[in-house]
PDB file of C-alpha atoms and ligand atoms in Angstrom:
ATOM      1  CA  MET A 736      -2.273  20.019   1.223  1.00 97.00           C
ATOM      2  CA  ARG A 737      -2.335  16.615   2.581  1.00 98.00           C
ATOM      3  CA  LEU A 738      -5.987  15.418   3.604  1.00 98.00           C
ATOM      4  CA  ALA A 739      -6.516  12.450   5.628  1.00 98.00           C
ATOM      5  CA  LEU A 740      -9.793  10.848   7.221  1.00 98.00           C
ATOM      6  CA  PHE A 741      -9.369   9.819  10.885  1.00 97.00           C
ATOM      7  CA  ASP A 742     -11.356   9.112  14.056  1.00 95.00           C
ATOM      8  CA  LYS A 743     -14.446   7.602  12.372  1.00 94.00           C
ATOM      9  CA  GLY A 744     -14.591   9.958   9.364  1.00 95.00           C
ATOM     10  CA  ARG A 745     -13.294  13.352  10.611  1.00 95.00           C
ATOM     11  CA  LEU A 746     -11.363  15.078   7.906  1.00 96.00           C
ATOM     12  CA  GLY A 747      -7.920  16.313   8.777  1.00 97.00           C
ATOM     13  CA  LEU A 748      -5.338  18.629   7.109  1.00 97.00           C
ATOM     14  CA  VAL A 749      -1.565  17.630   7.691  1.00 97.00           C
ATOM     15  CA  ASP A 750       0.464  20.605   9.106  1.00 96.00           C
ATOM     16  CA  GLY A 751       3.833  19.522   9.784  1.00 94.00           C
ATOM     17  CA  ASP A 752       3.703  16.901  12.185  1.00 95.00           C
ATOM     18  CA  ALA A 753       0.180  17.311  13.399  1.00 96.00           C
ATOM     19  CA  LEU A 754      -3.241  16.461  12.015  1.00 97.00           C
ATOM     20  CA  VAL A 755      -5.721  19.588  12.245  1.00 97.00           C
ATOM     21  CA  ASP A 756      -9.427  18.631  12.482  1.00 96.00           C
ATOM     22  CA  VAL A 757     -10.994  20.674   9.645  1.00 96.00           C
ATOM     23  CA  THR A 758     -14.231  18.555   9.732  1.00 94.00           C
ATOM     24  CA  ASP A 759     -16.476  21.597  10.918  1.00 92.00           C
ATOM     25  CA  GLN A 760     -15.123  24.041   8.517  1.00 93.00           C
ATOM     26  CA  LEU A 761     -16.616  21.586   5.702  1.00 89.00           C
ATOM     27  CA  ALA A 762     -20.192  22.702   7.282  1.00 79.00           C
ATOM     28  CA  PRO A 763     -22.985  21.762   6.430  1.00 77.00           C
ATOM     29  CA  PHE A 764     -21.406  18.331   6.514  1.00 77.00           C
ATOM     30  CA  ALA A 765     -23.646  15.057   6.464  1.00 79.00           C
ATOM     31  CA  SER A 766     -22.117  11.918   6.909  1.00 83.00           C
ATOM     32  CA  SER A 767     -21.943   9.621   4.123  1.00 88.00           C
ATOM     33  CA  PRO A 768     -20.387   6.444   3.165  1.00 91.00           C
ATOM     34  CA  SER A 769     -18.220   8.158   0.528  1.00 94.00           C
ATOM     35  CA  GLY A 770     -16.623  10.289   3.407  1.00 96.00           C
ATOM     36  CA  ALA A 771     -15.793  13.879   4.078  1.00 96.00           C
ATOM     37  CA  LEU A 772     -13.095  14.297   1.619  1.00 97.00           C
ATOM     38  CA  HIS A 773     -15.088  12.781  -1.399  1.00 97.00           C
ATOM     39  CA  GLN A 774     -17.674  15.757  -0.335  1.00 95.00           C
ATOM     40  CA  TYR A 775     -14.692  18.222  -0.445  1.00 96.00           C
ATOM     41  CA  ILE A 776     -13.674  17.036  -3.681  1.00 97.00           C
ATOM     42  CA  GLU A 777     -16.929  17.460  -5.089  1.00 96.00           C
ATOM     43  CA  ARG A 778     -17.592  20.944  -3.754  1.00 95.00           C
ATOM     44  CA  ALA A 779     -14.183  21.945  -4.984  1.00 95.00           C
ATOM     45  CA  GLU A 780     -15.021  21.089  -8.383  1.00 96.00           C
ATOM     46  CA  ARG A 781     -18.243  23.496  -8.008  1.00 95.00           C
ATOM     47  CA  GLY A 782     -15.842  25.855  -6.736  1.00 94.00           C
ATOM     48  CA  GLU A 783     -17.421  25.968  -3.336  1.00 92.00           C
ATOM     49  CA  ALA A 784     -14.592  24.351  -1.268  1.00 90.00           C
ATOM     50  CA  PRO A 785     -14.014  26.237   1.807  1.00 90.00           C
ATOM     51  CA  ARG A 786     -10.079  27.645   2.507  1.00 92.00           C
ATOM     52  CA  PHE A 787      -9.187  25.768   5.997  1.00 94.00           C
ATOM     53  CA  ASP A 788      -8.034  27.742   8.708  1.00 92.00           C
ATOM     54  CA  LEU A 789      -5.496  25.830  10.604  1.00 91.00           C
ATOM     55  CA  SER A 790      -5.559  27.867  13.696  1.00 91.00           C
ATOM     56  CA  SER A 791      -8.965  26.667  14.480  1.00 88.00           C
ATOM     57  CA  GLY A 792      -9.692  23.007  14.959  1.00 89.00           C
ATOM     58  CA  ALA A 793      -8.086  20.558  17.238  1.00 94.00           C
ATOM     59  CA  ARG A 794      -4.564  19.628  16.496  1.00 96.00           C
ATOM     60  CA  VAL A 795      -3.760  15.755  16.994  1.00 95.00           C
ATOM     61  CA  PRO A 796      -0.123  14.546  16.786  1.00 96.00           C
ATOM     62  CA  LEU A 797       0.095  12.657  13.412  1.00 95.00           C
ATOM     63  CA  ALA A 798       2.166   9.907  15.020  1.00 93.00           C
ATOM     64  CA  GLU A 799      -1.084   9.274  17.280  1.00 94.00           C
ATOM     65  CA  ALA A 800      -3.907   9.819  14.705  1.00 94.00           C
ATOM     66  CA  ALA A 801      -5.729   6.808  13.719  1.00 94.00           C
ATOM     67  CA  LEU A 802      -5.869   7.492   9.987  1.00 97.00           C
ATOM     68  CA  GLU A 803      -8.451   5.676   7.888  1.00 98.00           C
ATOM     69  CA  ALA A 804      -8.705   5.355   4.061  1.00 98.00           C
ATOM     70  CA  PRO A 805      -9.053   9.001   2.811  1.00 98.00           C
ATOM     71  CA  LEU A 806     -11.838   7.549   0.177  1.00 98.00           C
ATOM     72  CA  PRO A 807     -13.330   4.776   1.898  1.00 98.00           C
ATOM     73  CA  ARG A 808     -15.798   4.183  -1.032  1.00 98.00           C
ATOM     74  CA  PRO A 809     -14.776   5.680  -4.153  1.00 98.00           C
ATOM     75  CA  GLY A 810     -17.434   5.716  -7.114  1.00 97.00           C
ATOM     76  CA  LYS A 811     -14.966   3.723  -9.440  1.00 98.00           C
ATOM     77  CA  ILE A 812     -11.728   2.223  -8.751  1.00 98.00           C
ATOM     78  CA  ILE A 813      -9.971   1.641 -12.229  1.00 98.00           C
ATOM     79  CA  GLY A 814      -6.915  -0.402 -12.440  1.00 98.00           C
ATOM     80  CA  ALA A 815      -4.428  -0.317 -15.540  1.00 97.00           C
ATOM     81  CA  PRO A 816      -3.142  -3.967 -16.202  1.00 94.00           C
ATOM     82  CA  VAL A 817       0.368  -4.474 -17.457  1.00 92.00           C
ATOM     83  CA  ASN A 818       1.610  -0.851 -17.830  1.00 92.00           C
ATOM     84  CA  TYR A 819       5.411  -1.219 -17.061  1.00 91.00           C
ATOM     85  CA  LEU A 820       7.775  -3.095 -19.266  1.00 91.00           C
ATOM     86  CA  ASP A 821       9.630  -4.860 -16.586  1.00 91.00           C
ATOM     87  CA  HIS A 822       6.147  -6.343 -15.041  1.00 92.00           C
ATOM     88  CA  LYS A 823       5.185  -7.412 -18.433  1.00 91.00           C
ATOM     89  CA  ALA A 824       8.522  -9.273 -18.659  1.00 91.00           C
ATOM     90  CA  GLU A 825       8.403 -11.039 -15.058  1.00 92.00           C
ATOM     91  CA  MET A 826       4.993 -12.189 -15.976  1.00 91.00           C
ATOM     92  CA  GLU A 827       5.377 -13.421 -19.295  1.00 92.00           C
ATOM     93  CA  TYR A 828       2.796 -11.647 -20.907  1.00 92.00           C
ATOM     94  CA  THR A 829       2.458 -10.948 -24.314  1.00 93.00           C
ATOM     95  CA  THR A 830       0.242  -8.000 -24.229  1.00 92.00           C
ATOM     96  CA  SER A 831       0.222  -4.831 -22.516  1.00 91.00           C
ATOM     97  CA  ILE A 832      -2.165  -1.959 -21.437  1.00 94.00           C
ATOM     98  CA  ALA A 833      -2.346  -0.875 -25.114  1.00 93.00           C
ATOM     99  CA  ASP A 834      -4.335  -4.345 -25.905  1.00 94.00           C
ATOM    100  CA  LEU A 835      -6.081  -4.757 -22.674  1.00 94.00           C
ATOM    101  CA  GLY A 836      -7.464  -1.558 -21.796  1.00 96.00           C
ATOM    102  CA  VAL A 837      -8.297  -0.688 -18.229  1.00 97.00           C
ATOM    103  CA  PHE A 838     -10.381  -2.865 -15.591  1.00 97.00           C
ATOM    104  CA  LEU A 839     -12.493  -2.038 -12.509  1.00 98.00           C
ATOM    105  CA  LYS A 840     -12.089  -3.040  -8.982  1.00 98.00           C
ATOM    106  CA  ALA A 841     -15.126  -3.140  -6.574  1.00 98.00           C
ATOM    107  CA  ASN A 842     -14.930  -0.035  -4.273  1.00 98.00           C
ATOM    108  CA  SER A 843     -15.849  -2.358  -1.432  1.00 98.00           C
ATOM    109  CA  SER A 844     -12.434  -3.569  -1.412  1.00 98.00           C
ATOM    110  CA  VAL A 845     -11.013  -0.269   0.018  1.00 98.00           C
ATOM    111  CA  ILE A 846      -9.237  -0.275   3.621  1.00 98.00           C
ATOM    112  CA  GLY A 847      -6.808   2.420   5.118  1.00 98.00           C
ATOM    113  CA  PRO A 848      -3.653   2.619   6.861  1.00 98.00           C
ATOM    114  CA  GLY A 849      -2.787  -0.256   9.158  1.00 98.00           C
ATOM    115  CA  GLN A 850      -5.680  -2.148   8.715  1.00 98.00           C
ATOM    116  CA  ASP A 851      -5.135  -6.051   7.350  1.00 98.00           C
ATOM    117  CA  ILE A 852      -5.386  -7.605   3.945  1.00 98.00           C
ATOM    118  CA  LEU A 853      -7.183 -10.633   4.312  1.00 98.00           C
ATOM    119  CA  LEU A 854      -5.689 -13.505   2.349  1.00 98.00           C
ATOM    120  CA  PRO A 855      -8.633 -15.664   0.402  1.00 97.00           C
ATOM    121  CA  TYR A 856      -6.848 -18.694  -0.332  1.00 97.00           C
ATOM    122  CA  THR A 857      -4.205 -21.233   1.146  1.00 97.00           C
ATOM    123  CA  ASP A 858      -3.224 -22.700  -2.083  1.00 97.00           C
ATOM    124  CA  LYS A 859      -3.085 -19.511  -4.526  1.00 97.00           C
ATOM    125  CA  ARG A 860      -1.025 -16.692  -4.603  1.00 97.00           C
ATOM    126  CA  THR A 861      -2.176 -13.467  -3.192  1.00 98.00           C
ATOM    127  CA  ASP A 862       0.230 -10.748  -4.752  1.00 98.00           C
ATOM    128  CA  GLN A 863       0.888  -7.285  -3.505  1.00 98.00           C
ATOM    129  CA  GLU A 864       0.874  -4.491  -6.572  1.00 97.00           C
ATOM    130  CA  GLY A 865       2.551  -0.987  -5.352  1.00 98.00           C
ATOM    131  CA  GLU A 866       1.071   1.513  -7.444  1.00 98.00           C
ATOM    132  CA  LEU A 867       0.471   5.377  -7.717  1.00 98.00           C
ATOM    133  CA  GLY A 868      -3.126   6.497  -7.232  1.00 98.00           C
ATOM    134  CA  VAL A 869      -4.507   9.482  -9.028  1.00 98.00           C
ATOM    135  CA  VAL A 870      -7.869  10.897  -7.387  1.00 98.00           C
ATOM    136  CA  ILE A 871      -9.886  12.790 -10.082  1.00 98.00           C
ATOM    137  CA  GLY A 872     -10.946  16.103  -8.851  1.00 98.00           C
ATOM    138  CA  ARG A 873     -13.242  17.308 -12.078  1.00 98.00           C
ATOM    139  CA  THR A 874     -15.419  15.466 -14.215  1.00 98.00           C
ATOM    140  CA  ALA A 875     -13.428  14.024 -17.482  1.00 98.00           C
ATOM    141  CA  ALA A 876     -14.992  12.898 -20.323  1.00 98.00           C
ATOM    142  CA  LYS A 877     -13.026  12.309 -23.787  1.00 98.00           C
ATOM    143  CA  VAL A 878     -10.228  14.587 -22.426  1.00 98.00           C
ATOM    144  CA  SER A 879      -6.974  15.025 -24.249  1.00 98.00           C
ATOM    145  CA  ALA A 880      -3.472  14.137 -22.770  1.00 98.00           C
ATOM    146  CA  GLU A 881      -2.705  17.456 -22.754  1.00 97.00           C
ATOM    147  CA  ASN A 882      -5.502  18.863 -20.443  1.00 98.00           C
ATOM    148  CA  ALA A 883      -5.922  15.361 -18.424  1.00 98.00           C
ATOM    149  CA  LEU A 884      -3.904  16.842 -15.625  1.00 98.00           C
ATOM    150  CA  ASP A 885      -6.504  19.635 -15.021  1.00 98.00           C
ATOM    151  CA  HIS A 886      -8.949  17.064 -14.144  1.00 98.00           C
ATOM    152  CA  VAL A 887      -6.704  15.681 -10.954  1.00 98.00           C
ATOM    153  CA  PHE A 888      -7.429  16.831  -7.764  1.00 98.00           C
ATOM    154  CA  GLY A 889      -4.628  14.976  -6.232  1.00 98.00           C
ATOM    155  CA  TYR A 890      -2.526  11.367  -5.696  1.00 98.00           C
ATOM    156  CA  THR A 891      -2.478   8.539  -2.958  1.00 98.00           C
ATOM    157  CA  CYS A 892      -0.542   5.351  -2.730  1.00 98.00           C
ATOM    158  CA  VAL A 893      -2.486   2.307  -3.815  1.00 98.00           C
ATOM    159  CA  LEU A 894      -2.223  -1.223  -3.065  1.00 98.00           C
ATOM    160  CA  ASP A 895      -3.841  -3.223  -6.144  1.00 98.00           C
ATOM    161  CA  ILE A 896      -3.816  -6.553  -4.132  1.00 98.00           C
ATOM    162  CA  THR A 897      -4.216  -9.668  -6.434  1.00 98.00           C
ATOM    163  CA  VAL A 898      -4.855 -13.304  -6.521  1.00 98.00           C
ATOM    164  CA  ARG A 899      -3.121 -15.423  -9.023  1.00 96.00           C
ATOM    165  CA  SER A 900      -6.133 -17.943 -10.288  1.00 93.00           C
ATOM    166  CA  GLY A 901      -7.701 -18.284 -13.343  1.00 92.00           C
ATOM    167  CA  GLU A 902     -10.661 -16.276 -12.339  1.00 93.00           C
ATOM    168  CA  ASP A 903     -11.613 -12.950 -14.254  1.00 95.00           C
ATOM    169  CA  ARG A 904      -9.459 -10.055 -13.318  1.00 95.00           C
ATOM    170  CA  SER A 905     -12.259  -8.005 -11.602  1.00 96.00           C
ATOM    171  CA  THR A 906     -12.809 -10.829  -9.368  1.00 97.00           C
ATOM    172  CA  ARG A 907      -9.048 -11.496  -8.404  1.00 97.00           C
ATOM    173  CA  LYS A 908      -8.620  -7.915  -7.550  1.00 98.00           C
ATOM    174  CA  SER A 909     -11.985  -7.255  -5.721  1.00 98.00           C
ATOM    175  CA  PHE A 910     -11.946  -9.051  -2.650  1.00 98.00           C
ATOM    176  CA  ASP A 911     -12.805  -7.213   0.475  1.00 98.00           C
ATOM    177  CA  THR A 912      -9.520  -5.646   1.797  1.00 98.00           C
ATOM    178  CA  PHE A 913      -7.784  -5.727  -1.748  1.00 98.00           C
ATOM    179  CA  THR A 914      -7.419  -1.962  -2.457  1.00 98.00           C
ATOM    180  CA  PRO A 915      -5.482  -0.418   0.580  1.00 98.00           C
ATOM    181  CA  ILE A 916      -5.518   3.519   0.194  1.00 98.00           C
ATOM    182  CA  GLY A 917      -3.761   6.102   1.895  1.00 98.00           C
ATOM    183  CA  PRO A 918      -2.207   7.273   4.160  1.00 98.00           C
ATOM    184  CA  TRP A 919      -3.910  10.778   2.749  1.00 98.00           C
ATOM    185  CA  VAL A 920      -4.355  12.477  -0.628  1.00 98.00           C
ATOM    186  CA  VAL A 921      -1.999  14.809  -1.816  1.00 98.00           C
ATOM    187  CA  THR A 922      -3.394  17.841  -3.652  1.00 98.00           C
ATOM    188  CA  ALA A 923      -2.102  17.959  -7.595  1.00 98.00           C
ATOM    189  CA  ASP A 924      -0.319  21.691  -6.799  1.00 97.00           C
ATOM    190  CA  GLU A 925       2.275  19.577  -4.650  1.00 97.00           C
ATOM    191  CA  ILE A 926       3.264  17.081  -7.647  1.00 97.00           C
ATOM    192  CA  PRO A 927       4.345  19.087 -10.806  1.00 93.00           C
ATOM    193  CA  ASP A 928       5.213  16.186 -12.543  1.00 96.00           C
ATOM    194  CA  PRO A 929       3.085  12.571 -11.654  1.00 97.00           C
ATOM    195  CA  ASP A 930       5.179  10.775 -14.264  1.00 96.00           C
ATOM    196  CA  ALA A 931       8.571  11.460 -12.318  1.00 97.00           C
ATOM    197  CA  LEU A 932       8.096   9.679  -8.790  1.00 97.00           C
ATOM    198  CA  GLU A 933      10.190   7.412  -7.160  1.00 98.00           C
ATOM    199  CA  LEU A 934       7.989   4.436  -5.731  1.00 98.00           C
ATOM    200  CA  ARG A 935       9.123   1.599  -3.554  1.00 98.00           C
ATOM    201  CA  CYS A 936       7.351  -1.236  -2.110  1.00 98.00           C
ATOM    202  CA  ASP A 937       8.812  -3.257   0.685  1.00 98.00           C
ATOM    203  CA  VAL A 938       7.206  -6.759   2.194  1.00 98.00           C
ATOM    204  CA  ALA A 939       8.377  -8.093   5.431  1.00 98.00           C
ATOM    205  CA  GLY A 940      11.298  -5.763   5.443  1.00 97.00           C
ATOM    206  CA  GLU A 941      12.593  -6.385   1.962  1.00 98.00           C
ATOM    207  CA  THR A 942      12.151  -4.399  -0.895  1.00 98.00           C
ATOM    208  CA  ARG A 943      10.552  -5.875  -3.381  1.00 98.00           C
ATOM    209  CA  GLN A 944       9.459  -3.012  -5.891  1.00 97.00           C
ATOM    210  CA  HIS A 945      11.552  -0.105  -6.866  1.00 97.00           C
ATOM    211  CA  THR A 946      10.746   2.109  -9.619  1.00 95.00           C
ATOM    212  CA  ASP A 947      10.045   5.505 -10.996  1.00 95.00           C
ATOM    213  CA  THR A 948       6.889   6.595 -12.640  1.00 96.00           C
ATOM    214  CA  ALA A 949       8.624   7.713 -15.645  1.00 95.00           C
ATOM    215  CA  ASP A 950       8.597   4.085 -16.745  1.00 94.00           C
ATOM    216  CA  LEU A 951       4.892   3.546 -17.079  1.00 94.00           C
ATOM    217  CA  ILE A 952       3.551   2.553 -20.548  1.00 93.00           C
ATOM    218  CA  PHE A 953       0.753   4.907 -20.266  1.00 94.00           C
ATOM    219  CA  GLY A 954       1.892   7.754 -18.315  1.00 96.00           C
ATOM    220  CA  VAL A 955      -0.803   9.373 -15.983  1.00 98.00           C
ATOM    221  CA  ARG A 956      -1.897  12.092 -18.789  1.00 98.00           C
ATOM    222  CA  GLN A 957      -2.157   9.358 -21.312  1.00 97.00           C
ATOM    223  CA  LEU A 958      -4.124   6.854 -18.668  1.00 98.00           C
ATOM    224  CA  ILE A 959      -6.594   9.651 -18.189  1.00 98.00           C
ATOM    225  CA  ALA A 960      -7.003  10.608 -21.723  1.00 98.00           C
ATOM    226  CA  TYR A 961      -7.591   6.938 -22.296  1.00 98.00           C
ATOM    227  CA  THR A 962     -10.086   5.946 -19.635  1.00 98.00           C
ATOM    228  CA  SER A 963     -12.174   8.871 -20.083  1.00 98.00           C
ATOM    229  CA  SER A 964     -12.751   8.044 -23.715  1.00 98.00           C
ATOM    230  CA  VAL A 965     -14.327   5.063 -22.282  1.00 98.00           C
ATOM    231  CA  MET A 966     -16.186   6.233 -19.404  1.00 98.00           C
ATOM    232  CA  THR A 967     -16.947   9.506 -17.676  1.00 98.00           C
ATOM    233  CA  LEU A 968     -14.451  10.026 -14.674  1.00 98.00           C
ATOM    234  CA  HIS A 969     -15.988  11.647 -11.575  1.00 98.00           C
ATOM    235  CA  PRO A 970     -14.599  13.642  -8.648  1.00 98.00           C
ATOM    236  CA  GLY A 971     -13.221  11.057  -6.281  1.00 98.00           C
ATOM    237  CA  ASP A 972     -13.002   8.633  -8.564  1.00 98.00           C
ATOM    238  CA  VAL A 973      -9.312   6.630  -8.155  1.00 98.00           C
ATOM    239  CA  ILE A 974      -6.954   5.437 -11.082  1.00 98.00           C
ATOM    240  CA  ALA A 975      -4.292   2.790  -9.965  1.00 98.00           C
ATOM    241  CA  THR A 976      -1.860   3.398 -12.672  1.00 97.00           C
ATOM    242  CA  GLY A 977      -0.286   0.038 -12.788  1.00 97.00           C
ATOM    243  CA  THR A 978       2.325  -2.135 -11.202  1.00 95.00           C
ATOM    244  CA  PRO A 979       6.312  -2.353 -11.980  1.00 94.00           C
ATOM    245  CA  ALA A 980       8.235  -5.766 -11.586  1.00 94.00           C
ATOM    246  CA  GLY A 981       8.570  -7.122  -8.143  1.00 96.00           C
ATOM    247  CA  VAL A 982       5.057  -8.571  -7.230  1.00 96.00           C
ATOM    248  CA  GLY A 983       5.179 -11.571  -5.265  1.00 97.00           C
ATOM    249  CA  PRO A 984       3.045 -13.672  -2.558  1.00 98.00           C
ATOM    250  CA  LEU A 985       1.860 -12.323   0.623  1.00 98.00           C
ATOM    251  CA  HIS A 986       2.146 -14.297   4.109  1.00 98.00           C
ATOM    252  CA  HIS A 987       0.142 -14.234   7.071  1.00 98.00           C
ATOM    253  CA  GLY A 988       2.007 -11.612   9.489  1.00 98.00           C
ATOM    254  CA  ASP A 989       3.627  -9.648   6.588  1.00 98.00           C
ATOM    255  CA  ARG A 990       3.987  -5.860   6.703  1.00 98.00           C
ATOM    256  CA  VAL A 991       3.543  -4.023   3.409  1.00 98.00           C
ATOM    257  CA  VAL A 992       5.168  -0.815   2.874  1.00 98.00           C
ATOM    258  CA  LEU A 993       4.331   1.308  -0.423  1.00 98.00           C
ATOM    259  CA  ASP A 994       6.459   4.616  -0.090  1.00 98.00           C
ATOM    260  CA  ILE A 995       6.050   7.104  -3.090  1.00 98.00           C
ATOM    261  CA  GLU A 996       8.139  10.234  -3.368  1.00 97.00           C
ATOM    262  CA  ARG A 997       5.854  13.542  -2.525  1.00 97.00           C
ATOM    263  CA  VAL A 998       3.045  11.610  -1.972  1.00 98.00           C
ATOM    264  CA  GLY A 999       3.263   9.385   1.236  1.00 97.00           C
ATOM    265  CA  ARG A1000       3.872   6.042   2.909  1.00 98.00           C
ATOM    266  CA  LEU A1001       1.133   3.336   3.464  1.00 98.00           C
ATOM    267  CA  GLU A1002       1.610   0.488   5.574  1.00 98.00           C
ATOM    268  CA  VAL A1003      -0.629  -2.364   5.867  1.00 98.00           C
ATOM    269  CA  GLY A1004      -0.773  -5.852   7.337  1.00 98.00           C
ATOM    270  CA  VAL A1005      -1.610  -9.350   5.941  1.00 98.00           C
ATOM    271  CA  ASP A1006      -3.858 -11.957   7.668  1.00 98.00           C
ATOM    272  CA  GLY A1007      -4.237 -15.441   6.384  1.00 98.00           C
ATOM    273  CA  SER A1008      -6.175 -16.870   9.157  1.00 98.00           C
ATOM    274  CA  GLY A1009      -9.458 -16.976   7.440  1.00 96.00           C
ATOM    275  CA  ALA A1010      -7.916 -18.514   4.130  1.00 97.00           C
ATOM    276  CA  THR A1011      -9.546 -21.526   2.550  1.00 95.00           C
ATOM    277  CA  ALA A1012      -8.526 -24.173  -0.210  1.00 96.00           C
ATOM    278  CA  TYR A1013      -9.333 -22.817  -3.756  1.00 96.00           C
ATOM    279  CA  ALA A1014     -11.396 -26.163  -4.432  1.00 95.00           C
ATOM    280  CA  GLU A1015     -13.536 -24.925  -1.130  1.00 93.00           C
ATOM    281  CA  ARG A1016     -14.597 -21.826  -2.628  1.00 91.00           C
ATOM    282  CA  PRO A1017     -18.349 -21.234  -1.203  1.00 85.00           C
ATOM    283  CA  GLY A1018     -21.112 -21.632  -3.922  1.00 84.00           C
ATOM    284  CA  LEU A1019     -19.285 -24.289  -5.777  1.00 83.00           C
TER     285      LEU A1019
HETATM  286 MN1  LIG B 964      -2.269  -3.406 -10.587  1.00 53.53          MN
END
C-alpha cells in the first residue's frame, strides 16, 4: 500500500493513478497534529488496523490531489551522519557513523510535497541531502539486525536539509522546513530489500546524487539495531538513513526532486527571500 495525507489531513490510499479517501474507514478518528497515518500505524501495531475497502470512498485523480507530509509531526526524526563512504570522502570527514552514532532532528521541521524549503542565511550554504526514510511500525528496543525489519512499517523519501555552519548538527538540520517527507509511505511488504534501492536527487534540473542503498555503511537492518540499542523506537518514528555524495548548495527558486526506486518521487521548492546574514542571527 501507498498511504498519503491530502486535503488538510485526509488519509488516502494510492490506487493506480487515483487516491482513494479512506479517512472514514479509520473511524473513530480524532484529528491530531501527528495525523491520520500515524494513528493508522499505531493501530496496526495493536492489530486493530482496518482493511481498507477501495470500492467505497471518494476517488481523486492523483495528479490533482494536494498531497501533504504523510507524517507531519513524527515522534522522533533520527538522522545517520556520514553513512556513505563517498559522502565521507567529499566532506573530508575522518569519522563515520560508527564513530558518531545517530542524531535527532526537530519534528517541527517537516514539510510535504510541493512546499518550500526556507533558506535561513544569505552567507552560509544550505545543502540538500537526499535519503531513504524508514518509518517504524512496531516498538523497537534493543532489537537485533536479524529481526530489525519486523519493526518497519514502511519507507518514504526524506530530504535532510542542512546548513554548513559551525553550529551543532541538531541546530543545523532542525530549521523549520528542513525535513521534507513524502510523497507517501509505501508499506514494507512492497520493499523486499531496503538495502538495494536506486536513489537519485536532482536540483534545478541537474542530477546531484545517484546511488544505491546497497552502499550504506550501516544498512537499514544495522541502523535500526544500533539506534534501538540507544533509544526505544515507536510507531511513526522516522529514520533518515544518510546521504550519498553530491550534496550542494540550494538557491532561491530551485526545485529539488528525490526519486527512490519502488518508494516514490518527492518534489519541493526553495525560497531564500527571508534569508539573513549569519552574523545577524536573532538573539546574538
Ligand atoms: Mn543526512
